[in-house]
Amino acid sequence: MRAEIESAFDIDACDIYGLSEVMGPGVAQEFAGTKEGPTIWEDHFIAEIVDPGGRVIADGAQGELVFTSLTKQAMPVIRYRTRDLTRLLPGSVTAMRRMAKISGRTDDMLIVRGVNVFPTQIEELILRCKGFAPHYEIEVTRPNRLDEITIVVKRALSSAIMPIELKPAARRDTQGHIGISADIRVAASGSLPRSSGKASRVKDRR
């Protein structure tokens, strides 16, 4: 997605991270020259990674990102749990640490047949497939005794590849990436709703 934006507008597209409860966009941002993940402005925030029980874990380990504000006025936050799962990495341009890519959220994790599944994992696979548009829904059902997952996607309008050709590879990649098999259903154009805010991707019908 970044490559498409940069190519279309001849710009450097940089990742920026923020939460409205903390400060909005501007908590962390990439350097255009490196694009190695957002640098956290540690002169304004204390960043920690915690395990599900709230215990601080070492840099480099994945867990939930927590912020304490140092300079924020009127509504400071102390150990605010973001629900975002990431890792803290050493700084590359400054001494301030960087954030790894957000791998998911603690509040949108699905447990399907004992496997932890995050919608962001599935989104990565869809974006890699040139024949699919970046709009999807995840349906989780339990028709018998086992959970089943169906990924509903749209074919990209610019793609000359037919859906029947896309589905086998997508199904194989899904099993390899998230550890469970999933059915792939290609939806008709316009059948997947667009969201004006944060998109609701999961329909848990169990």
CSV table of C-alpha atoms in Angstrom, one decimal:
chain,number,residue,atom,x,y,z
A,1,MET,CA,0.0,0.0,0.0
A,2,ARG,CA,2.9,2.3,0.8
A,3,ALA,CA,4.5,1.6,-2.5
A,4,GLU,CA,1.3,2.4,-4.4
A,5,ILE,CA,0.9,5.7,-2.6
A,6,GLU,CA,4.5,6.8,-3.1
A,7,SER,CA,4.4,5.8,-6.8
A,8,ALA,CA,1.0,7.6,-7.5
A,9,PHE,CA,2.0,10.9,-5.8
A,10,ASP,CA,5.8,10.9,-6.1
A,11,ILE,CA,6.2,11.3,-2.3
A,12,ASP,CA,7.7,9.7,0.7
A,13,ALA,CA,4.9,8.0,2.7
A,14,CYS,CA,5.8,7.6,6.4
A,15,ASP,CA,4.1,5.7,9.1
A,16,ILE,CA,2.8,7.9,12.0
A,17,TYR,CA,1.3,6.6,15.3
A,18,GLY,CA,-1.0,8.3,17.7
A,19,LEU,CA,-4.0,7.8,20.0
A,20,SER,CA,-6.6,10.4,20.7
A,21,GLU,CA,-6.5,9.5,24.4
A,22,VAL,CA,-2.7,10.2,24.5
A,23,MET,CA,-2.1,13.0,22.1
A,24,GLY,CA,-3.5,12.1,18.7
A,25,PRO,CA,-1.1,11.5,15.7
A,26,GLY,CA,2.4,12.5,16.7
A,27,VAL,CA,3.3,10.0,19.5
A,28,ALA,CA,5.7,8.3,17.1
A,29,GLN,CA,6.8,8.8,13.5
A,30,GLU,CA,9.1,7.3,10.9
A,31,PHE,CA,12.1,9.2,9.5
A,32,ALA,CA,11.6,9.6,5.7
A,33,GLY,CA,15.2,8.7,5.1
A,34,THR,CA,15.1,5.3,6.7
A,35,LYS,CA,11.4,4.1,7.1
A,36,GLU,CA,12.5,1.6,9.7
A,37,GLY,CA,9.4,2.0,11.9
A,38,PRO,CA,8.1,5.0,14.0
A,39,THR,CA,10.5,6.6,16.5
A,40,ILE,CA,8.7,7.2,19.8
A,41,TRP,CA,9.2,10.8,21.1
A,42,GLU,CA,10.6,9.6,24.4
A,43,ASP,CA,11.2,13.2,25.6
A,44,HIS,CA,7.4,13.4,25.9
A,45,PHE,CA,6.3,9.8,26.7
A,46,ILE,CA,7.5,6.8,28.6
A,47,ALA,CA,6.9,3.7,26.5
A,48,GLU,CA,6.7,0.2,28.0
A,49,ILE,CA,5.7,-3.3,26.7
A,50,VAL,CA,3.6,-5.4,29.1
A,51,ASP,CA,2.4,-9.0,29.1
A,52,PRO,CA,-1.4,-9.8,29.5
A,53,GLY,CA,-1.0,-9.5,33.3
A,54,GLY,CA,0.4,-6.0,33.1
A,55,ARG,CA,4.0,-7.0,33.9
A,56,VAL,CA,6.7,-5.1,32.0
A,57,ILE,CA,8.7,-7.3,29.6
A,58,ALA,CA,12.1,-6.7,27.9
A,59,ASP,CA,12.6,-4.7,24.8
A,60,GLY,CA,12.4,-6.9,21.7
A,61,ALA,CA,9.6,-9.1,23.1
A,62,GLN,CA,6.1,-8.7,21.8
A,63,GLY,CA,3.4,-7.4,24.1
A,64,GLU,CA,0.9,-4.6,24.7
A,65,LEU,CA,2.2,-1.0,24.3
A,66,VAL,CA,1.7,1.2,27.3
A,67,PHE,CA,2.3,5.0,27.5
A,68,THR,CA,2.9,7.5,30.3
A,69,SER,CA,2.9,11.1,29.4
A,70,LEU,CA,5.6,13.5,30.7
A,71,THR,CA,4.6,16.8,29.2
A,72,LYS,CA,0.9,16.5,28.5
A,73,GLN,CA,-1.2,19.1,30.3
A,74,ALA,CA,-4.9,19.0,31.4
A,75,MET,CA,-5.3,15.3,30.8
A,76,PRO,CA,-2.1,13.4,31.5
A,77,VAL,CA,-2.1,9.6,31.3
A,78,ILE,CA,-0.3,7.1,33.5
A,79,ARG,CA,0.5,3.7,32.1
A,80,TYR,CA,-2.3,3.9,29.5
A,81,ARG,CA,-2.8,0.5,27.9
A,82,THR,CA,-3.2,1.0,24.1
A,83,ARG,CA,-4.3,-2.6,23.3
A,84,ASP,CA,-1.8,-2.5,20.4
A,85,LEU,CA,0.6,-5.4,20.2
A,86,THR,CA,4.1,-4.5,19.1
A,87,ARG,CA,7.8,-4.6,20.1
A,88,LEU,CA,10.2,-1.9,21.2
A,89,LEU,CA,13.4,-1.7,19.1
A,90,PRO,CA,16.6,0.3,19.5
A,91,GLY,CA,16.7,3.7,17.8
A,92,SER,CA,18.3,3.9,14.3
A,93,VAL,CA,18.5,7.6,13.8
A,94,THR,CA,18.3,8.9,17.4
A,95,ALA,CA,18.8,7.3,20.8
A,96,MET,CA,15.0,7.2,21.1
A,97,ARG,CA,13.5,3.7,20.6
A,98,ARG,CA,11.3,2.6,17.7
A,99,MET,CA,8.1,0.7,17.5
A,100,ALA,CA,7.9,-2.5,15.4
A,101,LYS,CA,4.9,-2.9,13.1
A,102,ILE,CA,1.6,-3.3,15.0
A,103,SER,CA,0.8,-7.0,14.7
A,104,GLY,CA,-2.7,-6.8,16.2
A,105,ARG,CA,-4.8,-5.7,19.1
A,106,THR,CA,-5.6,-7.5,22.3
A,107,ASP,CA,-9.3,-6.7,21.9
A,108,ASP,CA,-9.7,-8.0,18.3
A,109,MET,CA,-7.9,-11.3,18.7
A,110,LEU,CA,-9.9,-14.4,17.6
A,111,ILE,CA,-9.3,-17.9,19.0
A,112,VAL,CA,-10.2,-20.3,16.3
A,113,ARG,CA,-9.6,-24.0,17.0
A,114,GLY,CA,-7.1,-23.0,19.7
A,115,VAL,CA,-5.1,-20.7,17.3
A,116,ASN,CA,-4.8,-17.0,18.0
A,117,VAL,CA,-5.8,-15.2,14.8
A,118,PHE,CA,-5.6,-11.4,14.3
A,119,PRO,CA,-7.5,-9.6,11.4
A,120,THR,CA,-4.2,-7.8,10.6
A,121,GLN,CA,-2.6,-11.1,9.7
A,122,ILE,CA,-5.3,-11.8,7.1
A,123,GLU,CA,-5.2,-8.2,5.9
A,124,GLU,CA,-1.5,-8.7,5.1
A,125,LEU,CA,-2.3,-11.7,2.9
A,126,ILE,CA,-5.0,-9.9,1.0
A,127,LEU,CA,-2.8,-6.9,0.3
A,128,ARG,CA,-0.1,-9.2,-1.1
A,129,CYS,CA,-2.5,-10.7,-3.6
A,130,LYS,CA,-2.7,-8.4,-6.6
A,131,GLY,CA,-6.0,-9.8,-7.7
A,132,PHE,CA,-7.9,-8.8,-4.5
A,133,ALA,CA,-9.1,-5.3,-3.5
A,134,PRO,CA,-8.2,-4.2,0.1
A,135,HIS,CA,-11.8,-4.7,1.4
A,136,TYR,CA,-12.7,-7.9,3.3
A,137,GLU,CA,-14.7,-9.4,6.1
A,138,ILE,CA,-13.9,-12.4,8.3
A,139,GLU,CA,-16.8,-14.7,9.2
A,140,VAL,CA,-16.4,-17.2,12.0
A,141,THR,CA,-19.0,-19.9,12.4
A,142,ARG,CA,-19.4,-23.2,14.2
A,143,PRO,CA,-21.8,-25.3,12.0
A,144,ASN,CA,-21.0,-28.5,13.8
A,145,ARG,CA,-18.4,-29.0,16.6
A,146,LEU,CA,-15.5,-27.2,15.0
A,147,ASP,CA,-15.0,-23.5,14.3
A,148,GLU,CA,-14.8,-22.5,10.6
A,149,ILE,CA,-13.4,-19.3,9.2
A,150,THR,CA,-14.5,-17.7,5.9
A,151,ILE,CA,-12.7,-14.7,4.4
A,152,VAL,CA,-14.9,-12.7,2.2
A,153,VAL,CA,-12.9,-10.6,-0.3
A,154,LYS,CA,-13.5,-8.5,-3.4
A,155,ARG,CA,-11.7,-8.9,-6.8
A,156,ALA,CA,-9.7,-5.8,-7.7
A,157,LEU,CA,-11.4,-4.0,-10.6
A,158,SER,CA,-8.0,-3.7,-12.4
A,159,SER,CA,-7.3,-7.4,-12.2
A,160,ALA,CA,-7.7,-9.6,-15.2
A,161,ILE,CA,-7.3,-12.7,-13.0
A,162,MET,CA,-10.5,-14.6,-12.4
A,163,PRO,CA,-11.6,-15.4,-8.8
A,164,ILE,CA,-11.4,-19.1,-9.4
A,165,GLU,CA,-7.7,-18.7,-10.1
A,166,LEU,CA,-7.0,-16.6,-7.0
A,167,LYS,CA,-8.7,-18.8,-4.4
A,168,PRO,CA,-6.4,-21.9,-4.2
A,169,ALA,CA,-3.3,-19.8,-3.6
A,170,ALA,CA,-5.1,-17.6,-1.1
A,171,ARG,CA,-6.4,-20.6,0.8
A,172,ARG,CA,-2.9,-22.2,0.9
A,173,ASP,CA,-1.2,-18.9,2.0
A,174,THR,CA,-3.7,-18.4,4.7
A,175,GLN,CA,-3.1,-21.8,6.2
A,176,GLY,CA,0.7,-21.3,6.1
A,177,HIS,CA,0.4,-17.8,7.6
A,178,ILE,CA,-2.1,-18.2,10.4
A,179,GLY,CA,-1.9,-21.9,11.0
A,180,ILE,CA,-5.5,-22.9,10.2
A,181,SER,CA,-7.4,-23.4,6.9
A,182,ALA,CA,-9.9,-20.9,5.8
A,183,ASP,CA,-12.5,-20.8,3.0
A,184,ILE,CA,-12.2,-17.9,0.5
A,185,ARG,CA,-15.3,-16.3,-0.9
A,186,VAL,CA,-15.2,-13.6,-3.5
A,187,ALA,CA,-18.0,-11.1,-3.0
A,188,ALA,CA,-19.8,-9.2,-5.7
A,189,SER,CA,-18.7,-5.6,-6.3
A,190,GLY,CA,-20.3,-3.2,-3.8
A,191,SER,CA,-21.5,-6.0,-1.4
A,192,LEU,CA,-19.0,-5.3,1.3
A,193,PRO,CA,-19.9,-2.2,3.3
A,194,ARG,CA,-17.4,0.7,3.6
A,195,SER,CA,-16.9,2.3,7.0
A,196,SER,CA,-16.4,6.0,7.6
A,197,GLY,CA,-14.5,5.2,10.8
A,198,LYS,CA,-12.6,2.2,12.0
A,199,ALA,CA,-13.8,-0.7,9.8
A,200,SER,CA,-15.5,-3.6,11.5
A,201,ARG,CA,-13.9,-6.6,9.9
A,202,VAL,CA,-15.1,-9.6,12.0
A,203,LYS,CA,-18.5,-11.2,12.0
A,204,ASP,CA,-18.3,-13.8,14.8
A,205,ARG,CA,-21.4,-16.0,14.4
A,206,ARG,CA,-20.5,-18.8,16.8
